[in-house]
Amino acid sequence: MSPTDPTPWPRPLAEMIQRLDSLQPGSPREVGAATGSVPTAHYTDPAHWQREQDAVFGQWPIVAAHSAELQPGSALPFDALGVPIVLTRGSDGQARAFYNVCRHRGMALVACAGPEPAQAVPCKALVCPYHGWTYELDGRLRHRLHAETFDGIDPSKLNLVELPCDEAAGLVFIRRTPGPAFSARGALHGLGDHLDALGLAGMKVFRKVDQVHAANWKLTADAFLEGYHIRVLHRDTIYPFFADAYTVNWRGGPHLDSLVARRAAFEPHETPHDRAALCRLSTPTQFLFPNTFLIWHPDYVSLIGMTSPSPGTVRWVHTMLIPPDRAGPDWAPHWEKTFRLIEQTVFQKEDIATAVATQRGFGSGANTVLHTGLLEHELLRFHENIDAAIAGTLQPAANP
Ligand code: FES
Ligand SMILES: [Fe+2]
């Protein structure tokens, strides 16, 4: 987009920017219609957790990777949803997903054992490390060692079990349960246009963290759904850059796009016509229901997926995405330092540590509900949407 283009943004984002632009000292904050509460049992109850697993993580399209993680001719294991999955991209460029399970006797085809975060491995085919059965990157069984000893087993029934998978705006989505295809663009409910305008697909991966912390996954999500806490929890780290709880929100289906206002939005400025200018005035943040966040820091992006190994734990996968024109080796020390500040200090020592302390407090029984104020309305809506997804009244976008 060029600085002279009067309409570089898709309309909902352009309207959000107008609202950001009109902020002045003393402007009213955007708030919800009512206060609310969330039962603490929703963070602790194994039966509730199982319902989330079945209705939410088992049925909704989930972001499994940034597109740049999966180059043509590679395979990337993904096991954050509790079943082993492998993503592939063949020479046709299409992203696909399969159970990472050999059709012979069930061995994992691509190793997915930590402690390091999973990375794509370049490959022309998937070769099982147990007896060498070999599959094309589109899942078809290509070769069995001593195939003649498997008389009577139809090889066409031994292709990998495929999972619905689609890609849009630089994100690879999968569904954990086999079934009909979905459209990633449709699943984004208009946020795909925002991500395109911000340039997500062109970003490069710099670093990835994959850790389990002792807090229910919704507690870490809660921390990214309101700006009310920035002034206190992040007082010494990022609050010096942010206005106090000024956020412009737009809802696309169950998702949320936000511009979290920085102090610069209250100082004289021109209307932002490109990403850098917008990120000086605000931190654009997208929440992709149910479990993924994109946070546009001044010069890089955090892609964060939160999954749920157990009621009391969150698996936190944070991928740092950097602009392609700053991906050279000279930039590495800058990104290392930046990543340490955001991941180890702001996220781990502040947001995640708070979630862990809150989870520990549930054991006291001091609260049976957590209260939400008018500035926490999007957090409340997230919980209402989880409840609706469990009840079946909120469904993923229709299939293509
Ligand atoms: S289990 Fe994969 S080849 Fe035997
Ligand atoms: Fe925070």
Tab-separated table of C-alpha atoms and ligand atoms in Angstrom:
chain	number	residue	atom	x	y	z
A	1	MET	CA	0.000	0.000	0.000
A	2	SER	CA	1.280	3.480	-0.677
A	3	PRO	CA	1.098	6.407	1.739
A	4	THR	CA	-0.887	8.335	-0.880
A	5	ASP	CA	-3.566	5.676	-1.257
A	6	PRO	CA	-6.595	7.130	0.527
A	7	THR	CA	-8.139	3.700	1.248
A	8	PRO	CA	-5.399	1.189	1.973
A	9	TRP	CA	-7.436	-0.664	4.577
A	10	PRO	CA	-10.455	-2.937	4.245
A	11	ARG	CA	-13.548	-1.171	5.483
A	12	PRO	CA	-13.986	-2.570	9.008
A	13	LEU	CA	-10.322	-1.895	9.744
A	14	ALA	CA	-10.583	1.578	8.177
A	15	GLU	CA	-13.509	2.327	10.483
A	16	MET	CA	-11.547	1.071	13.476
A	17	ILE	CA	-8.673	3.355	12.508
A	18	GLN	CA	-11.087	6.283	12.314
A	19	ARG	CA	-12.220	5.571	15.851
A	20	LEU	CA	-8.602	5.293	16.990
A	21	ASP	CA	-7.792	8.515	15.185
A	22	SER	CA	-10.570	10.417	16.907
A	23	LEU	CA	-9.362	9.579	20.428
A	24	GLN	CA	-8.485	12.558	22.595
A	25	PRO	CA	-7.567	12.917	26.247
A	26	GLY	CA	-10.785	12.344	28.162
A	27	SER	CA	-12.514	10.445	25.339
A	28	PRO	CA	-14.944	7.844	26.644
A	29	ARG	CA	-13.653	4.279	26.564
A	30	GLU	CA	-15.444	1.602	24.552
A	31	VAL	CA	-17.145	-0.600	27.118
A	32	GLY	CA	-19.604	-3.469	27.271
A	33	ALA	CA	-23.278	-3.255	28.121
A	34	ALA	CA	-23.139	-5.130	31.411
A	35	THR	CA	-20.840	-6.584	34.005
A	36	GLY	CA	-20.684	-10.350	34.256
A	37	SER	CA	-19.006	-13.352	35.797
A	38	VAL	CA	-17.327	-16.602	34.847
A	39	PRO	CA	-17.691	-19.695	37.068
A	40	THR	CA	-14.333	-20.822	38.457
A	41	ALA	CA	-15.428	-24.393	37.715
A	42	HIS	CA	-14.975	-23.583	34.034
A	43	TYR	CA	-11.256	-23.405	34.731
A	44	THR	CA	-11.011	-26.479	36.930
A	45	ASP	CA	-13.794	-28.995	36.288
A	46	PRO	CA	-12.592	-32.083	34.342
A	47	ALA	CA	-16.099	-32.604	32.907
A	48	HIS	CA	-16.170	-29.049	31.549
A	49	TRP	CA	-12.673	-29.551	30.148
A	50	GLN	CA	-13.808	-32.694	28.340
A	51	ARG	CA	-16.759	-30.822	26.812
A	52	GLU	CA	-14.338	-28.177	25.511
A	53	GLN	CA	-12.111	-30.867	24.079
A	54	ASP	CA	-14.987	-32.482	22.234
A	55	ALA	CA	-16.980	-29.467	21.068
A	56	VAL	CA	-14.302	-26.801	20.686
A	57	PHE	CA	-10.840	-28.258	20.064
A	58	GLY	CA	-12.294	-31.323	18.350
A	59	GLN	CA	-14.568	-29.433	15.945
A	60	TRP	CA	-13.323	-25.919	15.255
A	61	PRO	CA	-10.628	-25.019	12.734
A	62	ILE	CA	-7.474	-24.328	14.736
A	63	VAL	CA	-4.357	-22.476	13.572
A	64	ALA	CA	-1.538	-25.031	13.439
A	65	ALA	CA	1.238	-22.979	11.845
A	66	HIS	CA	2.203	-19.850	9.979
A	67	SER	CA	2.412	-20.574	6.265
A	68	ALA	CA	6.157	-19.815	6.220
A	69	GLU	CA	6.790	-22.746	8.568
A	70	LEU	CA	5.702	-25.170	5.886
A	71	GLN	CA	7.787	-24.775	2.735
A	72	PRO	CA	7.063	-26.896	-0.363
A	73	GLY	CA	8.621	-30.331	0.132
A	74	SER	CA	8.402	-30.425	3.917
A	75	ALA	CA	6.517	-31.970	6.819
A	76	LEU	CA	5.787	-30.394	10.201
A	77	PRO	CA	4.560	-32.399	13.203
A	78	PHE	CA	1.825	-30.793	15.290
A	79	ASP	CA	0.599	-32.467	18.466
A	80	ALA	CA	-0.807	-29.590	20.516
A	81	LEU	CA	-4.349	-30.924	20.159
A	82	GLY	CA	-3.570	-34.166	21.965
A	83	VAL	CA	-3.385	-36.391	18.889
A	84	PRO	CA	-0.308	-36.671	16.666
A	85	ILE	CA	-0.820	-34.710	13.449
A	86	VAL	CA	1.589	-33.988	10.609
A	87	LEU	CA	1.259	-31.080	8.171
A	88	THR	CA	2.770	-31.452	4.723
A	89	ARG	CA	3.270	-29.282	1.687
A	90	GLY	CA	4.120	-31.087	-1.534
A	91	SER	CA	5.476	-29.662	-4.756
A	92	ASP	CA	1.911	-28.639	-5.685
A	93	GLY	CA	2.131	-26.069	-2.873
A	94	GLN	CA	-0.971	-27.293	-1.080
A	95	ALA	CA	-0.940	-27.617	2.700
A	96	ARG	CA	-2.406	-30.890	3.967
A	97	ALA	CA	-2.838	-32.532	7.362
A	98	PHE	CA	-2.875	-36.188	8.387
A	99	TYR	CA	-2.769	-38.197	11.546
A	100	ASN	CA	0.931	-38.698	12.121
A	101	VAL	CA	0.288	-42.431	12.367
A	102	CYS	CA	1.590	-45.149	10.061
A	103	ARG	CA	-1.092	-47.425	8.592
A	104	HIS	CA	1.075	-50.515	9.184
A	105	ARG	CA	1.444	-50.739	12.944
A	106	GLY	CA	0.901	-47.162	13.989
A	107	MET	CA	4.330	-45.624	14.455
A	108	ALA	CA	4.680	-41.824	14.204
A	109	LEU	CA	6.022	-40.920	10.771
A	110	VAL	CA	7.672	-37.654	11.773
A	111	ALA	CA	9.194	-37.387	15.240
A	112	CYS	CA	7.394	-34.981	17.544
A	113	ALA	CA	9.168	-35.434	20.859
A	114	GLY	CA	10.300	-32.205	22.568
A	115	PRO	CA	11.861	-30.438	24.243
A	116	GLU	CA	12.548	-28.191	21.243
A	117	PRO	CA	9.557	-26.712	19.385
A	118	ALA	CA	8.589	-28.683	16.294
A	119	GLN	CA	10.179	-27.599	13.051
A	120	ALA	CA	9.412	-28.662	9.512
A	121	VAL	CA	11.719	-31.284	8.037
A	122	PRO	CA	12.496	-31.131	4.314
A	123	CYS	CA	11.378	-34.354	2.650
A	124	LYS	CA	10.124	-35.792	-0.625
A	125	ALA	CA	8.001	-38.458	1.092
A	126	LEU	CA	7.089	-39.633	4.599
A	127	VAL	CA	9.097	-42.755	5.446
A	128	CYS	CA	8.081	-44.653	8.552
A	129	PRO	CA	11.117	-45.168	10.809
A	130	TYR	CA	9.836	-48.590	11.971
A	131	HIS	CA	9.647	-50.732	8.789
A	132	GLY	CA	9.977	-48.149	6.060
A	133	TRP	CA	6.457	-47.890	4.667
A	134	THR	CA	6.540	-44.781	2.514
A	135	TYR	CA	3.811	-42.229	1.806
A	136	GLU	CA	3.599	-39.396	-0.704
A	137	LEU	CA	3.219	-35.918	0.793
A	138	ASP	CA	-0.423	-36.068	-0.337
A	139	GLY	CA	-0.904	-39.093	1.917
A	140	ARG	CA	-0.960	-41.877	-0.679
A	141	LEU	CA	0.873	-45.071	0.223
A	142	ARG	CA	3.789	-45.316	-2.203
A	143	HIS	CA	5.851	-48.278	-1.043
A	144	ARG	CA	5.893	-51.188	1.393
A	145	LEU	CA	9.032	-53.140	2.110
A	146	HIS	CA	8.417	-56.770	1.062
A	147	ALA	CA	4.945	-55.799	-0.153
A	148	GLU	CA	4.325	-59.368	-1.341
A	149	THR	CA	4.128	-60.481	2.304
A	150	PHE	CA	0.944	-58.445	2.769
A	151	ASP	CA	-1.236	-60.464	0.397
A	152	GLY	CA	-4.921	-59.821	0.919
A	153	ILE	CA	-4.572	-56.269	2.270
A	154	ASP	CA	-5.759	-53.693	-0.281
A	155	PRO	CA	-3.001	-51.050	-0.444
A	156	SER	CA	-5.473	-48.387	-1.599
A	157	LYS	CA	-7.055	-48.620	1.876
A	158	LEU	CA	-3.729	-47.830	3.526
A	159	ASN	CA	-3.307	-44.171	2.648
A	160	LEU	CA	-2.755	-41.817	5.573
A	161	VAL	CA	-5.877	-40.645	7.380
A	162	GLU	CA	-6.413	-37.093	6.181
A	163	LEU	CA	-7.739	-34.229	8.304
A	164	PRO	CA	-9.484	-31.109	7.020
A	165	CYS	CA	-6.835	-28.452	6.360
A	166	ASP	CA	-6.906	-25.091	4.612
A	167	GLU	CA	-4.797	-21.983	4.452
A	168	ALA	CA	-5.603	-18.269	4.265
A	169	ALA	CA	-3.897	-14.961	5.052
A	170	GLY	CA	-0.660	-16.741	6.025
A	171	LEU	CA	-2.181	-19.214	8.475
A	172	VAL	CA	-2.582	-22.982	8.161
A	173	PHE	CA	-5.744	-24.212	9.856
A	174	ILE	CA	-6.581	-27.814	10.648
A	175	ARG	CA	-9.463	-29.632	12.263
A	176	ARG	CA	-8.553	-32.406	14.679
A	177	THR	CA	-11.422	-34.632	13.596
A	178	PRO	CA	-11.693	-36.154	10.087
A	179	GLY	CA	-14.707	-34.918	8.134
A	180	PRO	CA	-15.792	-32.450	5.488
A	181	ALA	CA	-13.532	-29.676	4.242
A	182	PHE	CA	-13.786	-26.123	5.566
A	183	SER	CA	-12.769	-22.791	4.108
A	184	ALA	CA	-10.059	-21.016	6.107
A	185	ARG	CA	-11.043	-17.717	4.484
A	186	GLY	CA	-14.648	-18.291	5.523
A	187	ALA	CA	-13.578	-19.373	9.004
A	188	LEU	CA	-11.823	-16.010	9.439
A	189	HIS	CA	-15.126	-14.084	9.099
A	190	GLY	CA	-13.559	-11.064	7.405
A	191	LEU	CA	-10.441	-10.928	9.560
A	192	GLY	CA	-8.537	-12.491	6.663
A	193	ASP	CA	-8.785	-9.185	4.802
A	194	HIS	CA	-7.347	-7.371	7.807
A	195	LEU	CA	-4.461	-9.839	8.040
A	196	ASP	CA	-3.828	-9.471	4.301
A	197	ALA	CA	-3.727	-5.686	4.620
A	198	LEU	CA	-1.250	-5.976	7.492
A	199	GLY	CA	0.939	-8.364	5.478
A	200	LEU	CA	0.823	-11.464	7.678
A	201	ALA	CA	1.467	-13.934	4.865
A	202	GLY	CA	4.774	-12.273	3.957
A	203	MET	CA	6.267	-12.571	7.461
A	204	LYS	CA	9.182	-14.870	8.305
A	205	VAL	CA	9.550	-17.072	11.366
A	206	PHE	CA	12.336	-16.003	13.710
A	207	ARG	CA	11.736	-18.030	16.874
A	208	LYS	CA	9.215	-20.346	18.468
A	209	VAL	CA	8.579	-21.253	22.098
A	210	ASP	CA	6.508	-24.310	23.042
A	211	GLN	CA	5.923	-24.736	26.766
A	212	VAL	CA	3.358	-26.052	29.215
A	213	HIS	CA	2.349	-23.843	32.145
A	214	ALA	CA	0.219	-24.662	35.197
A	215	ALA	CA	-2.893	-22.661	34.307
A	216	ASN	CA	-6.112	-23.411	32.477
A	217	TRP	CA	-5.800	-22.271	28.853
A	218	LYS	CA	-8.648	-19.779	29.208
A	219	LEU	CA	-6.760	-17.870	31.914
A	220	THR	CA	-3.963	-17.034	29.473
A	221	ALA	CA	-6.540	-16.189	26.798
A	222	ASP	CA	-8.326	-13.891	29.278
A	223	ALA	CA	-5.124	-11.894	29.722
A	224	PHE	CA	-5.116	-10.964	26.032
A	225	LEU	CA	-8.797	-10.063	25.819
A	226	GLU	CA	-8.733	-6.926	27.932
A	227	GLY	CA	-6.454	-3.927	28.228
A	228	TYR	CA	-7.661	-3.131	31.741
A	229	HIS	CA	-4.654	-4.872	33.334
A	230	ILE	CA	-1.905	-3.155	31.336
A	231	ARG	CA	-1.589	-0.169	33.662
A	232	VAL	CA	-0.927	-2.274	36.752
A	233	LEU	CA	0.467	-5.674	35.731
A	234	HIS	CA	2.729	-4.250	33.025
A	235	ARG	CA	3.505	-0.982	34.832
A	236	ASP	CA	7.275	-1.261	34.453
A	237	THR	CA	7.463	-2.964	31.066
A	238	ILE	CA	4.980	-1.933	28.389
A	239	TYR	CA	2.577	0.443	30.149
A	240	PRO	CA	4.867	3.437	29.489
A	241	PHE	CA	3.929	3.011	25.801
A	242	PHE	CA	0.198	2.408	26.206
A	243	ALA	CA	-2.828	4.520	26.958
A	244	ASP	CA	-4.821	3.337	29.964
A	245	ALA	CA	-7.442	0.834	28.752
A	246	TYR	CA	-8.359	2.438	25.435
A	247	THR	CA	-9.189	-0.299	22.944
A	248	VAL	CA	-11.101	-0.114	19.663
A	249	ASN	CA	-12.825	-3.432	18.922
A	250	TRP	CA	-14.452	-5.029	15.903
A	251	ARG	CA	-16.105	-8.433	15.936
A	252	GLY	CA	-15.890	-10.755	12.951
A	253	GLY	CA	-18.066	-13.734	13.812
A	254	PRO	CA	-16.741	-15.111	17.107
A	255	HIS	CA	-13.346	-13.495	16.447
A	256	LEU	CA	-12.134	-10.109	17.584
A	257	ASP	CA	-9.932	-7.487	15.990
A	258	SER	CA	-8.653	-4.812	18.360
A	259	LEU	CA	-6.528	-1.715	18.181
A	260	VAL	CA	-5.027	-1.309	21.641
A	261	ALA	CA	-4.246	2.397	21.772
A	262	ARG	CA	-0.723	3.515	22.501
A	263	ARG	CA	0.068	6.900	24.014
A	264	ALA	CA	1.067	8.153	20.568
A	265	ALA	CA	-2.598	7.962	19.524
A	266	PHE	CA	-3.259	10.866	21.891
A	267	GLU	CA	-0.474	12.997	20.454
A	268	PRO	CA	-0.587	14.930	17.157
A	269	HIS	CA	-0.275	12.482	14.264
A	270	GLU	CA	-1.368	11.773	10.711
A	271	THR	CA	-3.943	9.134	9.901
A	272	PRO	CA	-1.936	5.915	9.471
A	273	HIS	CA	-1.742	4.642	5.916
A	274	ASP	CA	0.610	1.740	6.433
A	275	ARG	CA	1.367	-0.933	9.008
A	276	ALA	CA	4.330	0.851	10.578
A	277	ALA	CA	2.309	4.020	11.143
A	278	LEU	CA	-0.648	2.075	12.528
A	279	CYS	CA	1.649	0.173	14.917
A	280	ARG	CA	3.057	3.435	16.233
A	281	LEU	CA	-0.425	4.477	17.329
A	282	SER	CA	-1.764	1.125	18.491
A	283	THR	CA	-1.068	-2.555	18.896
A	284	PRO	CA	-3.412	-4.341	16.481
A	285	THR	CA	-4.423	-7.624	18.084
A	286	GLN	CA	-6.570	-10.334	16.530
A	287	PHE	CA	-8.186	-13.090	18.528
A	288	LEU	CA	-9.141	-16.006	16.320
A	289	PHE	CA	-11.713	-18.017	18.239
A	290	PRO	CA	-11.165	-20.298	19.993
A	291	ASN	CA	-7.483	-20.139	20.896
A	292	THR	CA	-5.161	-18.051	18.711
A	293	PHE	CA	-3.844	-14.509	19.035
A	294	LEU	CA	-1.890	-12.292	16.678
A	295	ILE	CA	-0.224	-9.294	18.299
A	296	TRP	CA	1.346	-6.650	16.060
A	297	HIS	CA	4.170	-5.092	18.054
A	298	PRO	CA	5.894	-2.036	16.536
A	299	ASP	CA	8.081	-4.076	14.171
A	300	TYR	CA	7.221	-7.777	14.563
A	301	VAL	CA	4.300	-10.098	15.246
A	302	SER	CA	3.546	-12.624	17.988
A	303	LEU	CA	1.465	-15.596	16.872
A	304	ILE	CA	0.273	-17.397	19.994
A	305	GLY	CA	-1.682	-20.632	20.181
A	306	MET	CA	-3.090	-21.810	23.524
A	307	THR	CA	-4.199	-25.417	23.813
A	308	SER	CA	-5.242	-27.505	26.754
A	309	PRO	CA	-3.386	-30.696	27.697
A	310	SER	CA	-5.380	-30.917	30.968
A	311	PRO	CA	-7.794	-28.742	32.982
A	312	GLY	CA	-4.922	-27.200	34.937
A	313	THR	CA	-2.397	-26.684	32.147
A	314	VAL	CA	-1.989	-24.609	29.012
A	315	ARG	CA	0.310	-25.432	26.154
A	316	TRP	CA	1.659	-22.094	25.022
A	317	VAL	CA	3.166	-21.913	21.539
A	318	HIS	CA	4.521	-18.471	20.719
A	319	THR	CA	5.942	-17.919	17.256
A	320	MET	CA	7.779	-14.679	16.603
A	321	LEU	CA	7.244	-13.446	13.051
A	322	ILE	CA	9.482	-10.763	11.574
A	323	PRO	CA	9.277	-8.677	8.401
A	324	PRO	CA	11.170	-10.194	5.460
A	325	ASP	CA	13.308	-7.092	4.906
A	326	ARG	CA	14.748	-7.515	8.416
A	327	ALA	CA	15.360	-11.240	8.322
A	328	GLY	CA	19.115	-11.090	7.561
A	329	PRO	CA	21.759	-12.188	10.077
A	330	ASP	CA	22.574	-8.578	11.008
A	331	TRP	CA	19.141	-8.306	12.526
A	332	ALA	CA	19.395	-11.441	14.677
A	333	PRO	CA	20.770	-9.750	17.848
A	334	HIS	CA	17.965	-7.184	17.682
A	335	TRP	CA	15.300	-9.886	17.405
A	336	GLU	CA	16.922	-12.014	20.143
A	337	LYS	CA	16.799	-9.097	22.557
A	338	THR	CA	13.255	-8.195	21.536
A	339	PHE	CA	12.055	-11.764	21.903
A	340	ARG	CA	13.584	-12.053	25.385
A	341	LEU	CA	11.803	-8.904	26.504
A	342	ILE	CA	8.391	-9.889	25.228
A	343	GLU	CA	8.370	-13.657	25.829
A	344	GLN	CA	10.441	-14.040	28.982
A	345	THR	CA	9.559	-10.796	30.714
A	346	VAL	CA	6.146	-9.524	29.621
A	347	PHE	CA	4.468	-12.813	28.775
A	348	GLN	CA	6.102	-15.308	31.150
A	349	LYS	CA	6.857	-13.175	34.213
A	350	GLU	CA	3.707	-11.075	33.981
A	351	ASP	CA	0.780	-12.526	31.964
A	352	ILE	CA	1.486	-16.252	32.381
A	353	ALA	CA	2.698	-15.927	35.981
A	354	THR	CA	-0.618	-14.218	36.774
A	355	ALA	CA	-2.570	-17.040	35.165
A	356	VAL	CA	-0.582	-19.627	37.160
A	357	ALA	CA	-1.142	-17.764	40.438
A	358	THR	CA	-4.858	-17.459	39.672
A	359	GLN	CA	-5.138	-21.173	38.928
A	360	ARG	CA	-3.442	-21.968	42.243
A	361	GLY	CA	-5.947	-19.719	44.001
A	362	PHE	CA	-8.909	-21.706	42.674
A	363	GLY	CA	-7.934	-24.468	45.098
A	364	SER	CA	-8.803	-22.208	48.025
A	365	GLY	CA	-12.465	-22.012	47.112
A	366	ALA	CA	-12.376	-18.267	47.883
A	367	ASN	CA	-14.232	-17.538	44.658
A	368	THR	CA	-16.923	-19.490	42.893
A	369	VAL	CA	-17.048	-16.893	40.113
A	370	LEU	CA	-14.623	-14.382	38.608
A	371	HIS	CA	-16.104	-10.922	38.058
A	372	THR	CA	-15.790	-8.979	34.828
A	373	GLY	CA	-16.267	-5.230	34.542
A	374	LEU	CA	-17.403	-3.179	31.569
A	375	LEU	CA	-13.843	-2.947	30.232
A	376	GLU	CA	-13.647	-6.757	30.171
A	377	HIS	CA	-16.642	-7.297	27.911
A	378	GLU	CA	-14.714	-9.104	25.188
A	379	LEU	CA	-13.343	-11.552	27.776
A	380	LEU	CA	-16.912	-12.208	28.871
A	381	ARG	CA	-17.993	-12.712	25.262
A	382	PHE	CA	-15.185	-15.248	24.772
A	383	HIS	CA	-16.554	-17.318	27.645
A	384	GLU	CA	-20.122	-16.965	26.373
A	385	ASN	CA	-18.927	-18.199	22.986
A	386	ILE	CA	-17.144	-21.197	24.518
A	387	ASP	CA	-20.357	-22.042	26.362
A	388	ALA	CA	-22.348	-21.616	23.137
A	389	ALA	CA	-19.918	-23.835	21.214
A	390	ILE	CA	-20.313	-26.519	23.883
A	391	ALA	CA	-24.103	-26.146	23.732
A	392	GLY	CA	-23.982	-26.391	19.937
A	393	THR	CA	-25.586	-22.977	19.404
A	394	LEU	CA	-22.322	-21.549	18.028
A	395	GLN	CA	-20.925	-23.491	15.092
A	396	PRO	CA	-17.837	-23.041	12.948
A	397	ALA	CA	-18.412	-21.259	9.614
A	398	ALA	CA	-20.282	-23.332	7.043
A	399	ASN	CA	-18.258	-25.566	4.780
A	400	PRO	CA	-17.336	-24.301	1.290
B	1	FES	S1	4.714	-49.168	11.711
B	1	FES	FE1	5.232	-47.990	10.036
B	1	FES	S2	6.199	-49.327	8.687
B	1	FES	FE2	5.690	-50.557	10.365
B	2	FE	FE	-0.892	-8.600	29.459
